[in-house]
Amino acid sequence: MRTTYPDFLAICTEQKVASFLSCAALGRETNDATFFFEADKNHCRWNCTFIFRTGVSDGNIEWRKYEIESTKNSAPKKTITSSSVYGNAYHDWSPKYATDSIFQSGGIKIFHSANETSPWIMVDLKDVTTVIYLRIYVRMDGLGERFHDVAVEVANSSSYIQRGFYKGPAMTQEVVEILCDDPTNARYVRLRIIHGSRNVLNIAELEIYTK
């Protein structure tokens, strides 16, 4: 299990606001799971793009970080399946690597689908759970733009409905947060590319934050 949390480089919109509540409202308008507030100056940072880094300050040390309330990341140790695996090489690109809590910097031991119209990856949470947001670590060695037009789809049986969406395209090493519609109560959580005809889904790590 992870013992230290990865560092992010955050690139955000910044503005002076009237209060903390005003900052929170800006975050809600852009469906942010995370925003920053500096109380001394009433400055707000929201609509952030997060880039995975190690050993680099994200420039937000003097800011207080706020996240949508959740209890835990429920993805680890759950059953995970996918529409395909590139070359059927499960040793290198199995969907299980997306929830192993290991942040791979290369192109193996990550999830890598085949080239298809609408690739997906699905986590079975075992029980119906309130899903708050998803945090996705995009492939870190290149080809981050493959992560685009991704829907968060959920189900309790076999019928999926969309409860979140990320347009993209993402950047290499980006950390994407997708806030789910409220309320989202589900057992099965699926990420699926829903636009385009030749798509590959790459995920270095997937976290599902729940209550």
N, CA, C and O of each residue as an XYZ file, in Angstrom:
844
protein
N       0.841     -1.200      0.000
C       0.000      0.000      0.000
C       0.876      1.248      0.000
O       2.010      1.232      0.477
N       0.327      2.321     -0.542
C       1.087      3.563     -0.606
C       1.275      4.135      0.795
O       0.335      4.166      1.589
N       2.494      4.589      1.097
C       2.774      5.196      2.396
C       2.968      6.698      2.292
O       2.782      7.409      3.280
N       3.342      7.205      1.105
C       3.472      8.646      0.895
C       2.671      9.037     -0.325
O       2.608      8.296     -1.306
N       2.058     10.209     -0.261
C       1.199     10.635     -1.354
C       2.027     11.328     -2.425
O       2.950     12.068     -2.085
N       1.736     11.120     -3.695
C       2.521     11.751     -4.757
C       2.351     13.264     -4.771
O       1.325     13.789     -4.339
N       3.369     13.957     -5.273
C       3.326     15.408     -5.391
C       2.638     15.807     -6.686
O       2.762     15.125     -7.703
N       1.910     16.922     -6.640
C       1.261     17.459     -7.823
C       1.815     18.842     -8.116
O       2.102     19.611     -7.199
N       1.962     19.150     -9.377
C       2.172     20.513     -9.827
C       0.821     21.015    -10.295
O       0.260     20.485    -11.254
N       0.293     22.031     -9.632
C      -1.052     22.524     -9.922
C      -0.991     23.820    -10.713
O      -0.327     24.776    -10.311
N      -1.685     23.842    -11.833
C      -1.803     25.036    -12.665
C      -3.271     25.446    -12.613
O      -4.131     24.742    -13.141
N      -3.559     26.578    -11.981
C      -4.938     26.921    -11.653
C      -5.309     28.317    -12.139
O      -4.446     29.145    -12.430
N      -6.615     28.556    -12.218
C      -7.142     29.911    -12.324
C      -7.090     30.537    -10.934
O      -7.449     29.892     -9.949
N      -6.642     31.795    -10.847
C      -6.513     32.453     -9.543
C      -7.258     33.785     -9.552
O      -7.228     34.516    -10.542
N      -7.927     34.094     -8.439
C      -8.714     35.326     -8.356
C      -8.930     35.696     -6.893
O      -9.055     34.822     -6.035
N      -8.975     37.000     -6.614
C      -9.365     37.450     -5.280
C     -10.871     37.334     -5.154
O     -11.610     37.685     -6.075
N     -11.326     36.838     -4.003
C     -12.751     36.617     -3.786
C     -13.170     37.248     -2.469
O     -12.330     37.665     -1.671
N     -14.474     37.313     -2.250
C     -14.993     37.943     -1.041
C     -14.786     37.078      0.195
O     -14.596     37.595      1.296
N     -14.823     35.748      0.009
C     -14.764     34.863      1.166
C     -14.437     33.445      0.718
O     -14.369     33.148     -0.475
N     -14.235     32.581      1.705
C     -14.024     31.166      1.422
C     -15.217     30.578      0.679
O     -15.043     29.784     -0.245
N     -16.430     30.967      1.078
C     -17.624     30.429      0.427
C     -17.677     30.822     -1.037
O     -18.150     30.050     -1.872
N     -17.194     32.020     -1.358
C     -17.143     32.441     -2.760
C     -16.185     31.560     -3.552
O     -16.450     31.211     -4.702
N     -15.075     31.208     -2.925
C     -14.104     30.319     -3.565
C     -14.719     28.937     -3.795
O     -14.561     28.353     -4.867
N     -15.407     28.430     -2.802
C     -16.059     27.128     -2.936
C     -17.095     27.144     -4.053
O     -17.252     26.160     -4.775
N     -17.804     28.269     -4.193
C     -18.808     28.384     -5.250
C     -18.168     28.340     -6.631
O     -18.714     27.732     -7.552
N     -17.000     28.990     -6.781
C     -16.288     28.925     -8.058
C     -15.896     27.489     -8.382
O     -15.995     27.054     -9.529
N     -15.456     26.764     -7.375
C     -15.108     25.365     -7.582
C     -16.294     24.530     -8.010
O     -16.164     23.645     -8.856
N     -17.457     24.806     -7.427
C     -18.657     24.057     -7.799
C     -19.050     24.338     -9.245
O     -19.506     23.438     -9.951
N     -18.876     25.587     -9.691
C     -19.265     25.946    -11.057
C     -18.489     25.155    -12.099
O     -19.012     24.857    -13.173
N     -17.245     24.815    -11.787
C     -16.414     24.068    -12.736
C     -16.286     22.592    -12.349
O     -15.413     21.885    -12.852
N     -17.167     22.135    -11.448
C     -17.194     20.734    -11.018
C     -15.836     20.255    -10.511
O     -15.380     19.165    -10.854
N     -15.201     21.088     -9.691
C     -13.901     20.734     -9.133
C     -14.056     19.849     -7.899
O     -14.907     20.103     -7.046
N     -13.235     18.820     -7.814
C     -13.148     18.044     -6.581
C     -12.175     18.679     -5.605
O     -12.235     18.413     -4.404
N     -11.263     19.533     -6.119
C     -10.219     20.160     -5.305
C     -10.109     21.639     -5.643
O     -10.170     22.017     -6.813
N      -9.945     22.487     -4.612
C      -9.626     23.897     -4.841
C      -8.746     24.378     -3.689
O      -8.581     23.679     -2.689
N      -8.179     25.589     -3.841
C      -7.255     26.139     -2.843
C      -7.726     27.530     -2.421
O      -8.285     28.278     -3.223
N      -7.489     27.867     -1.137
C      -7.885     29.176     -0.628
C      -6.802     29.694      0.309
O      -6.335     28.972      1.190
N      -6.400     30.963      0.113
C      -5.447     31.634      0.998
C      -6.209     32.686      1.788
O      -6.587     33.726      1.248
N      -6.431     32.412      3.065
C      -7.306     33.250      3.881
C      -6.748     34.649      4.097
O      -7.519     35.606      4.173
N      -5.420     34.798      4.199
C      -4.834     36.107      4.491
C      -5.141     37.132      3.404
O      -5.309     38.317      3.690
N      -5.213     36.673      2.167
C      -5.433     37.583      1.040
C      -6.772     37.363      0.343
O      -7.092     38.052     -0.626
N      -7.549     36.406      0.835
C      -8.812     36.045      0.191
C      -8.614     35.719     -1.289
O      -9.384     36.153     -2.145
N      -7.570     34.950     -1.567
C      -7.308     34.514     -2.933
C      -7.774     33.071     -3.105
O      -7.644     32.244     -2.203
N      -8.316     32.795     -4.278
C      -8.854     31.476     -4.594
C      -8.125     30.910     -5.809
O      -7.852     31.633     -6.767
N      -7.815     29.633     -5.767
C      -7.316     28.907     -6.930
C      -8.268     27.752     -7.205
O      -8.542     26.933     -6.328
N      -8.764     27.700     -8.431
C      -9.702     26.654     -8.810
C      -9.504     26.318    -10.285
O      -8.626     26.873    -10.946
N     -10.333     25.399    -10.796
C     -10.220     24.970    -12.196
C      -8.775     24.563    -12.493
O      -8.181     25.010    -13.474
N      -8.225     23.713    -11.635
C      -6.800     23.374    -11.688
C      -6.526     22.185    -12.606
O      -7.335     21.265    -12.725
N      -5.374     22.232    -13.242
C      -4.800     21.083    -13.932
C      -3.667     20.563    -13.066
O      -2.757     21.316    -12.719
N      -3.712     19.287    -12.713
C      -2.706     18.691    -11.841
C      -1.771     17.807    -12.658
O      -2.217     16.977    -13.451
N      -0.477     17.994    -12.456
C       0.538     17.201    -13.133
C       1.304     16.408    -12.082
O       1.736     16.964    -11.073
N       1.472     15.122    -12.315
C       2.188     14.253    -11.379
C       3.665     14.604    -11.383
O       4.296     14.664    -12.439
N       4.214     14.834    -10.199
C       5.636     15.110    -10.058
C       6.142     14.425     -8.789
O       5.364     14.150     -7.876
N       7.430     14.155     -8.736
C       8.049     13.665     -7.511
C       9.149     14.625     -7.118
O       9.989     14.994     -7.939
N       9.144     15.035     -5.842
C      10.187     15.909     -5.330
C      10.109     17.330     -5.829
O      11.121     18.031     -5.845
N       8.908     17.787     -6.249
C       8.737     19.142     -6.763
C       7.624     19.814     -5.984
O       6.546     19.240     -5.830
N       7.864     21.028     -5.485
C       6.824     21.789     -4.804
C       5.760     22.196     -5.798
O       6.080     22.578     -6.924
N       4.495     22.122     -5.403
C       3.419     22.475     -6.327
C       3.062     23.955     -6.283
O       2.136     24.378     -6.975
N       3.771     24.754     -5.486
C       3.500     26.182     -5.443
C       2.292     26.555     -4.616
O       1.896     27.720     -4.601
N       1.691     25.597     -3.924
C       0.489     25.853     -3.142
C       0.720     25.648     -1.649
O      -0.233     25.475     -0.890
N       1.987     25.666     -1.224
C       2.279     25.364      0.177
C       1.603     26.360      1.116
O       1.120     25.972      2.179
N       1.563     27.647      0.734
C       0.970     28.659      1.608
C      -0.556     28.676      1.504
O      -1.220     29.427      2.219
N      -1.101     27.863      0.631
C      -2.544     27.800      0.425
C      -3.112     26.592      1.161
O      -2.450     25.563      1.296
N      -4.336     26.732      1.632
C      -5.008     25.586      2.233
C      -5.772     24.850      1.139
O      -6.504     25.453      0.353
N      -5.586     23.539      1.108
C      -6.216     22.710      0.084
C      -7.536     22.149      0.599
O      -7.624     21.684      1.735
N      -8.559     22.197     -0.249
C      -9.867     21.656      0.098
C     -10.282     20.643     -0.956
O     -10.092     20.856     -2.153
N     -10.852     19.538     -0.492
C     -11.375     18.523     -1.389
C     -12.818     18.226     -1.012
O     -13.217     18.366      0.144
N     -13.594     17.813     -2.014
C     -14.945     17.346     -1.738
C     -14.870     16.239     -0.688
O     -14.027     15.346     -0.773
N     -15.755     16.306      0.296
C     -15.700     15.353      1.401
C     -15.906     13.923      0.916
O     -16.873     13.621      0.218
N     -14.992     13.065      1.296
C     -15.101     11.643      1.004
C     -14.430     10.886      2.142
O     -13.734     11.479      2.966
N     -14.639      9.591      2.181
C     -14.101      8.785      3.270
C     -12.803      8.092      2.885
O     -11.854      8.074      3.669
N     -12.751      7.521      1.686
C     -11.581      6.722      1.320
C     -11.569      6.451     -0.175
O     -12.555      6.667     -0.879
N     -10.424      5.972     -0.636
C     -10.296      5.423     -1.975
C     -10.727      3.961     -1.914
O     -10.067      3.144     -1.274
N     -11.821      3.634     -2.573
C     -12.398      2.291     -2.475
C     -11.967      1.354     -3.596
O     -12.426      0.213     -3.647
N     -11.099      1.806     -4.492
C     -10.735      0.982     -5.647
C      -9.776     -0.171     -5.338
O      -9.950     -1.249     -5.907
N      -8.764     -0.001     -4.459
C      -7.810     -1.099     -4.252
C      -8.469     -2.388     -3.762
O      -9.445     -2.368     -3.012
N      -7.901     -3.507     -4.214
C      -8.311     -4.853     -3.799
C      -9.724     -5.213     -4.254
O     -10.334     -6.138     -3.718
N     -10.238     -4.491     -5.231
C     -11.542     -4.830     -5.789
C     -11.367     -5.544     -7.130
O     -10.316     -5.446     -7.765
N     -12.406     -6.261     -7.550
C     -12.392     -6.913     -8.858
C     -12.455     -5.859     -9.947
O     -13.296     -4.961     -9.900
N     -11.569     -5.964    -10.929
C     -11.502     -4.970    -11.990
C     -11.394     -5.680    -13.334
O     -10.603     -6.610    -13.491
N     -12.190     -5.240    -14.299
C     -12.214     -5.836    -15.629
C     -12.124     -4.738    -16.677
O     -12.229     -3.552    -16.363
N     -11.928     -5.148    -17.927
C     -11.801     -4.174    -19.010
C     -12.352     -4.758    -20.299
O     -12.565     -5.965    -20.415
N     -12.578     -3.879    -21.260
C     -13.088     -4.309    -22.562
C     -12.060     -5.119    -23.328
O     -12.423     -5.982    -24.127
N     -10.777     -4.851    -23.094
C      -9.695     -5.543    -23.794
C      -8.382     -5.239    -23.091
O      -8.311     -4.352    -22.241
N      -7.353     -5.975    -23.450
C      -5.979     -5.700    -23.018
C      -5.099     -5.757    -24.256
O      -5.207     -6.683    -25.060
N      -4.243     -4.784    -24.407
C      -3.410     -4.679    -25.601
C      -2.598     -5.961    -25.822
O      -1.822     -6.384    -24.965
N      -2.803     -6.565    -26.998
C      -2.084     -7.783    -27.352
C      -2.364     -8.960    -26.437
O      -1.624     -9.944    -26.451
N      -3.429     -8.873    -25.637
C      -3.737     -9.882    -24.621
C      -2.552    -10.135    -23.683
O      -2.421    -11.217    -23.110
N      -1.697     -9.125    -23.538
C      -0.507     -9.246    -22.686
C      -0.852     -8.804    -21.266
O      -0.484     -7.709    -20.843
N      -1.555     -9.655    -20.541
C      -2.014     -9.313    -19.196
C      -0.849     -9.117    -18.229
O      -0.980     -8.387    -17.247
N       0.279     -9.755    -18.492
C       1.439     -9.586    -17.613
C       1.932     -8.141    -17.621
O       2.439     -7.650    -16.612
N       1.783     -7.464    -18.753
C       2.273     -6.088    -18.885
C       1.194     -5.036    -18.702
O       1.479     -3.948    -18.202
N      -0.066     -5.341    -19.103
C      -1.066     -4.278    -19.204
C      -2.439     -4.658    -18.644
O      -3.457     -4.150    -19.114
N      -2.477     -5.519    -17.677
C      -3.741     -5.941    -17.079
C      -4.462     -4.769    -16.417
O      -3.813     -3.841    -15.934
N      -5.798     -4.798    -16.389
C      -6.523     -3.746    -15.662
C      -6.201     -3.721    -14.172
O      -6.397     -2.694    -13.521
N      -5.712     -4.829    -13.620
C      -5.401     -4.853    -12.183
C      -4.321     -3.841    -11.815
O      -4.251     -3.401    -10.667
N      -3.470     -3.466    -12.788
C      -2.409     -2.500    -12.495
C      -2.961     -1.101    -12.228
O      -2.268     -0.258    -11.659
N      -4.206     -0.853    -12.637
C      -4.798      0.475    -12.440
C      -5.171      0.735    -10.988
O      -5.383      1.884    -10.602
N      -5.254     -0.319    -10.178
C      -5.669     -0.134     -8.779
C      -4.700     -0.801     -7.807
O      -5.098     -1.222     -6.721
N      -3.426     -0.898     -8.196
C      -2.452     -1.553     -7.321
C      -1.709     -0.577     -6.412
O      -0.834     -0.986     -5.649
N      -2.056      0.722     -6.488
C      -1.440      1.776     -5.665
C       0.049      1.948     -5.940
O       0.788      2.448     -5.093
N       0.489      1.531     -7.128
C       1.874      1.721     -7.549
C       1.881      2.671     -8.741
O       1.210      2.420     -9.742
N       2.634      3.752     -8.637
C       2.641      4.791     -9.664
C       3.807      4.548    -10.616
O       4.936      4.966    -10.359
N       3.512      3.865    -11.719
C       4.544      3.503    -12.682
C       4.880      4.692    -13.577
O       3.988      5.388    -14.063
N       6.175      4.916    -13.788
C       6.611      6.020    -14.648
C       6.757      5.607    -16.104
O       6.894      6.463    -16.978
N       6.731      4.310    -16.374
C       6.902      3.817    -17.735
C       5.607      3.342    -18.353
O       4.523      3.620    -17.840
N       5.723      2.625    -19.457
C       4.558      2.206    -20.214
C       4.129      0.780    -19.973
O       3.252      0.282    -20.679
N       4.718      0.096    -18.995
C       4.272     -1.246    -18.642
C       3.873     -1.269    -17.173
O       4.190     -0.364    -16.401
N       3.165     -2.338    -16.816
C       2.564     -2.469    -15.483
C       1.559     -1.339    -15.234
O       1.368     -0.885    -14.105
N       0.919     -0.898    -16.339
C      -0.221      0.013    -16.292
C      -1.356     -0.659    -17.053
O      -1.143     -1.690    -17.692
N      -2.563     -0.089    -16.994
C      -3.634     -0.616    -17.841
C      -3.509     -0.033    -19.238
O      -3.340      1.175    -19.406
N      -3.592     -0.899    -20.235
C      -3.459     -0.509    -21.645
C      -4.463     -1.341    -22.429
O      -4.294     -2.553    -22.565
N      -5.507     -0.701    -22.946
C      -6.500     -1.424    -23.741
C      -5.978     -1.649    -25.156
O      -4.956     -1.089    -25.551
N      -6.689     -2.468    -25.904
C      -6.450     -2.573    -27.338
C      -6.992     -1.327    -28.027
O      -7.675     -0.510    -27.409
N      -6.686     -1.193    -29.295
C      -7.221     -0.105    -30.113
C      -8.644     -0.476    -30.519
O      -8.850     -1.433    -31.264
N      -9.614      0.272    -30.034
C     -11.016     -0.042    -30.313
C     -11.845      1.231    -30.265
O     -11.332      2.305    -29.951
N     -13.116      1.106    -30.574
C     -13.974      2.291    -30.637
C     -14.229      2.879    -29.258
O     -14.108      4.089    -29.067
N     -14.577      2.042    -28.306
C     -15.020      2.549    -27.007
C     -14.442      1.713    -25.863
O     -15.184      1.005    -25.183
N     -13.135      1.787    -25.646
C     -12.523      0.984    -24.582
C     -12.997      1.416    -23.197
O     -13.318      2.583    -22.974
N     -13.036      0.460    -22.275
C     -13.480      0.775    -20.918
C     -12.729     -0.057    -19.883
O     -12.124     -1.084    -20.189
N     -12.794      0.434    -18.643
C     -12.287     -0.283    -17.479
C     -13.334     -0.150    -16.380
O     -13.899      0.928    -16.195
N     -13.601     -1.240    -15.642
C     -14.693     -1.243    -14.672
C     -14.230     -1.838    -13.344
O     -13.536     -2.854    -13.304
N     -14.637     -1.174    -12.256
C     -14.330     -1.638    -10.899
C     -15.626     -2.066    -10.220
O     -16.610     -1.328    -10.223
N     -15.618     -3.251     -9.646
C     -16.735     -3.752     -8.848
C     -16.447     -3.429     -7.382
O     -15.563     -4.030     -6.771
N     -17.192     -2.483     -6.823
C     -16.985     -2.064     -5.434
C     -17.567     -3.048     -4.419
O     -17.421     -2.855     -3.212
N     -18.220     -4.092     -4.904
C     -18.796     -5.183     -4.093
C     -20.121     -4.825     -3.434
O     -21.003     -5.676     -3.314
N     -20.269     -3.579     -3.009
C     -21.515     -3.127     -2.397
C     -21.923     -1.801     -3.025
O     -21.092     -1.084     -3.581
N     -23.204     -1.485     -2.930
C     -23.668     -0.174     -3.390
C     -23.064      0.890     -2.482
O     -23.217      0.841     -1.261
N     -22.385      1.841     -3.085
C     -21.585      2.828     -2.369
C     -21.842      4.208     -2.950
O     -22.113      4.335     -4.144
N     -21.760      5.245     -2.121
C     -21.867      6.615     -2.610
C     -20.523      7.036     -3.193
O     -19.530      7.155     -2.475
N     -20.506      7.259     -4.502
C     -19.280      7.622     -5.215
C     -19.232      9.141     -5.347
O     -20.170      9.749     -5.863
N     -18.141      9.758     -4.884
C     -18.012     11.211     -4.886
C     -17.225     11.695     -6.104
O     -17.723     12.504     -6.885
N     -16.016     11.208     -6.262
C     -15.228     11.593     -7.436
C     -14.173     10.545     -7.733
O     -13.850      9.702     -6.896
N     -13.643     10.616     -8.949
C     -12.583      9.724     -9.384
C     -11.319     10.538     -9.636
O     -11.385     11.664    -10.130
N     -10.182      9.968     -9.297
C      -8.887     10.584     -9.603
C      -8.117      9.602    -10.487
O      -7.875      8.458    -10.101
N      -7.738     10.065    -11.672
C      -7.083      9.210    -12.656
C      -5.695      9.743    -12.949
O      -5.531     10.915    -13.287
N      -4.700      8.885    -12.818
C      -3.319      9.228    -13.147
C      -3.065      8.784    -14.581
O      -3.018      7.592    -14.884
N      -2.905      9.769    -15.450
C      -2.719      9.499    -16.870
C      -1.322      8.922    -17.092
O      -0.402      9.167    -16.312
N      -1.187      8.165    -18.153
C       0.108      7.560    -18.504
C       1.237      8.586    -18.403
O       1.075      9.729    -18.829
N       2.376      8.183    -17.842
C       3.411      9.142    -17.456
C       4.606      9.209    -18.399
O       5.453     10.090    -18.250
N       4.694      8.297    -19.370
C       5.847      8.300    -20.272
C       5.512      8.829    -21.658
O       6.353      8.781    -22.555
N       4.293      9.333    -21.847
C       3.884      9.862    -23.140
C       2.456      9.460    -23.458
O       1.845      8.676    -22.731
N       1.919     10.008    -24.563
C       0.604      9.634    -25.086
C      -0.540      9.960    -24.131
O      -1.569      9.285    -24.142
N      -0.365     10.992    -23.305
C      -1.437     11.391    -22.403
C      -2.708     11.802    -23.116
O      -3.799     11.708    -22.554
N      -2.569     12.265    -24.371
C      -3.726     12.715    -25.143
C      -4.701     11.587    -25.455
O      -5.819     11.849    -25.900
N      -4.310     10.361    -25.236
C      -5.235      9.248    -25.444
C      -6.410      9.294    -24.467
O      -7.464      8.715    -24.727
N      -6.221      9.984    -23.346
C      -7.289     10.073    -22.351
C      -8.170     11.268    -22.702
O      -7.839     12.407    -22.372
N      -9.276     11.012    -23.362
C     -10.172     12.080    -23.828
C     -11.592     11.539    -23.905
O     -11.811     10.337    -24.061
N     -12.552     12.452    -23.794
C     -13.972     12.097    -23.940
C     -14.326     10.864    -23.104
O     -14.895      9.893    -23.604
N     -13.975     10.933    -21.828
C     -14.150      9.789    -20.929
C     -15.380     10.003    -20.050
O     -15.483     11.005    -19.341
N     -16.300      9.061    -20.105
C     -17.503      9.101    -19.278
C     -17.318      8.232    -18.043
O     -16.739      7.148    -18.109
N     -17.823      8.730    -16.909
C     -17.958      7.905    -15.710
C     -19.359      7.320    -15.744
O     -20.348      8.049    -15.661
N     -19.439      6.014    -15.864
C     -20.725      5.328    -15.946
C     -20.849      4.374    -14.760
O     -19.886      3.706    -14.384
N     -22.035      4.321    -14.181
C     -22.231      3.500    -12.985
C     -23.463      2.624    -13.143
O     -24.352      2.898    -13.950
N     -23.487      1.556    -12.343
C     -24.617      0.634    -12.385
C     -24.686     -0.138    -11.078
O     -23.713     -0.230    -10.330
N     -25.863     -0.687    -10.830
C     -26.039     -1.636     -9.735
C     -26.319     -3.034    -10.260
O     -26.252     -4.013     -9.517
N     -26.636     -3.117    -11.551
C     -26.835     -4.421    -12.189
C     -26.168     -4.375    -13.554
O     -24.940     -4.354    -13.640
N     -26.959     -4.358    -14.628
C     -26.369     -4.380    -15.968
C     -26.616     -3.103    -16.758
O     -26.079     -2.949    -17.855
N     -27.413     -2.187    -16.227
C     -27.760     -0.965    -16.955
C     -26.936      0.200    -16.423
O     -27.085      0.603    -15.270
N     -26.061      0.739    -17.278
C     -25.177      1.835    -16.877
C     -25.786      3.192    -17.215
O     -26.456      3.349    -18.236
N     -25.543      4.168    -16.344
C     -25.908      5.550    -16.623
C     -24.673      6.421    -16.416
O     -23.806      6.105    -15.601
N     -24.605      7.515    -17.160
C     -23.455      8.412    -17.053
C     -23.646      9.370    -15.892
O     -24.697      9.996    -15.760
N     -22.603      9.485    -15.029
C     -22.673     10.366    -13.865
C     -21.493     11.325    -13.776
O     -21.337     12.025    -12.775
N     -20.663     11.364    -14.812
C     -19.538     12.291    -14.853
C     -18.892     12.227    -16.223
O     -19.087     11.265    -16.966
N     -18.106     13.277    -16.562
C     -17.500     13.316    -17.899
C     -16.261     14.189    -17.874
O     -16.212     15.213    -17.192
N     -15.262     13.762    -18.631
C     -14.034     14.544    -18.829
C     -13.802     14.676    -20.326
O     -13.679     13.677    -21.034
N     -13.742     15.926    -20.809
C     -13.575     16.161    -22.238
C     -12.137     15.936    -22.682
O     -11.892     15.171    -23.615
N     -11.178     16.595    -22.023
C      -9.786     16.461    -22.420
C      -9.492     17.117    -23.760
O     -10.229     18.006    -24.186
N      -8.414     16.688    -24.437
C      -7.536     15.582    -24.057
C      -6.618     15.940    -22.896
O      -6.304     17.109    -22.672
N      -6.196     14.923    -22.169
C      -5.274     15.116    -21.056
C      -3.849     15.300    -21.566
O      -3.556     15.085    -22.742
N      -2.978     15.701    -20.654
C      -1.553     15.777    -20.933
C      -0.846     14.582    -20.300
O      -1.347     13.992    -19.342
N       0.292     14.238    -20.827
C       1.129     13.225    -20.202
C       1.422     13.631    -18.758
O       1.775     14.781    -18.495
N       1.277     12.700    -17.831
C       1.481     12.882    -16.391
C       0.371     13.685    -15.717
O       0.494     14.026    -14.540
N      -0.694     13.992    -16.424
C      -1.776     14.735    -15.777
C      -2.515     13.844    -14.783
O      -2.627     12.633    -14.972
N      -3.015     14.470    -13.724
C      -3.856     13.800    -12.739
C      -5.250     14.401    -12.876
O      -5.478     15.549    -12.495
N      -6.171     13.629    -13.417
C      -7.508     14.107    -13.751
C      -8.472     13.757    -12.624
O      -8.516     12.614    -12.169
N      -9.239     14.737    -12.179
C     -10.291     14.496    -11.194
C     -11.649     14.707    -11.856
O     -11.891     15.742    -12.478
N     -12.526     13.725    -11.719
C     -13.869     13.802    -12.302
C     -14.881     13.717    -11.171
O     -15.008     12.685    -10.513
N     -15.596     14.809    -10.954
C     -16.619     14.867     -9.913
C     -17.903     14.237    -10.435
O     -18.360     14.567    -11.529
N     -18.482     13.336     -9.659
C     -19.715     12.670    -10.066
C     -20.931     13.519     -9.717
O     -20.905     14.310     -8.773
N     -21.995     13.342    -10.494
C     -23.259     13.992    -10.178
C     -23.733     13.509     -8.811
O     -23.478     12.372     -8.416
N     -24.421     14.388     -8.102
C     -24.875     14.084     -6.752
C     -26.378     13.816     -6.767
O     -27.127     14.633     -7.302
N     -26.848     12.700     -6.200
C     -26.027     11.630     -5.613
C     -25.696     10.557     -6.651
O     -26.450     10.351     -7.603
N     -24.573      9.883     -6.463
C     -24.208      8.738     -7.289
C     -23.997      7.547     -6.368
O     -23.001      7.468     -5.648
N     -24.942      6.632     -6.401
C     -24.878      5.429     -5.571
C     -24.791      4.217     -6.486
O     -25.701      3.967     -7.277
N     -23.712      3.471     -6.383
C     -23.503      2.401     -7.347
C     -22.564      1.341     -6.802
O     -21.780      1.583     -5.884
N     -22.667      0.159     -7.394
C     -21.718     -0.917     -7.111
C     -20.626     -0.962     -8.178
O     -19.455     -1.184     -7.869
N     -21.014     -0.752     -9.428
C     -20.067     -0.849    -10.534
C     -19.737      0.547    -11.057
O     -20.635      1.352    -11.306
N     -18.452      0.827    -11.220
C     -17.997      2.123    -11.729
C     -17.124      1.862    -12.954
O     -16.140      1.125    -12.894
N     -17.513      2.485    -14.065
C     -16.821      2.243    -15.335
C     -16.350      3.555    -15.946
O     -17.088      4.540    -15.971
N     -15.112      3.560    -16.440
C     -14.589      4.654    -17.260
C     -14.585      4.178    -18.702
O     -14.069      3.104    -19.011
N     -15.175      5.001    -19.600
C     -15.297      4.567    -20.997
C     -15.122      5.754    -21.932
O     -15.727      6.804    -21.719
N     -14.301      5.599    -22.965
C     -14.183      6.622    -24.008
C     -15.405      6.520    -24.906
O     -15.715      5.443    -25.415
N     -16.102      7.636    -25.102
C     -17.393      7.576    -25.794
C     -17.412      8.323    -27.119
O     -18.447      8.342    -27.784
N     -16.309      8.938    -27.527
C     -16.252      9.611    -28.828
C     -14.999      9.171    -29.575
O     -13.964      8.879    -28.977
N     -15.125      9.134    -30.904
C     -14.003      8.712    -31.726
C     -14.161      7.267    -32.163
O     -15.053      6.562    -31.689
N     -13.296      6.828    -33.065
C     -13.412      5.477    -33.609
C     -12.180      4.612    -33.366
O     -12.285      3.386    -33.348
N     -11.029      5.224    -33.181
C      -9.792      4.470    -32.921
C      -9.196      4.991    -31.613
O      -8.438      5.960    -31.599
N      -9.555      4.330    -30.529
C      -9.187      4.810    -29.197
C      -8.418      3.750    -28.416
O      -8.642      2.549    -28.566
N      -7.509      4.233    -27.583
C      -6.769      3.385    -26.650
C      -6.890      4.027    -25.274
O      -6.650      5.224    -25.119
N      -7.258      3.238    -24.286
C      -7.385      3.741    -22.921
C      -6.167      3.295    -22.113
O      -5.941      2.100    -21.922
N      -5.389      4.265    -21.645
C      -4.225      4.010    -20.787
C      -4.461      4.650    -19.429
O      -4.809      5.828    -19.360
N      -4.279      3.902    -18.350
C      -4.427      4.437    -16.996
C      -3.285      3.912    -16.141
O      -3.103      2.703    -16.002
N      -2.515      4.837    -15.567
C      -1.441      4.428    -14.662
C      -1.991      4.051    -13.292
O      -1.529      3.094    -12.671
N      -2.983      4.811    -12.825
C      -3.603      4.516    -11.531
C      -4.987      5.144    -11.485
O      -5.196      6.244    -11.996
N      -5.931      4.438    -10.869
C      -7.312      4.891    -10.744
C      -7.716      4.831     -9.279
O      -7.563      3.803     -8.620
N      -8.238      5.956     -8.775
C      -8.739      6.026     -7.408
C     -10.208      6.436     -7.444
O     -10.584      7.347     -8.181
N     -11.030      5.765     -6.651
C     -12.463      6.046     -6.589
C     -12.787      6.454     -5.151
O     -12.724      5.636     -4.234
N     -13.131      7.722     -4.969
C     -13.368      8.245     -3.621
C     -14.853      8.170     -3.284
O     -15.705      8.633     -4.042
N     -15.138      7.581     -2.137
C     -16.504      7.264     -1.744
C     -16.770      7.705     -0.315
O     -15.853      8.062      0.425
N     -18.032      7.673      0.056
C     -18.439      7.877      1.447
C     -18.890      6.550      2.033
O     -19.277      6.490      3.200
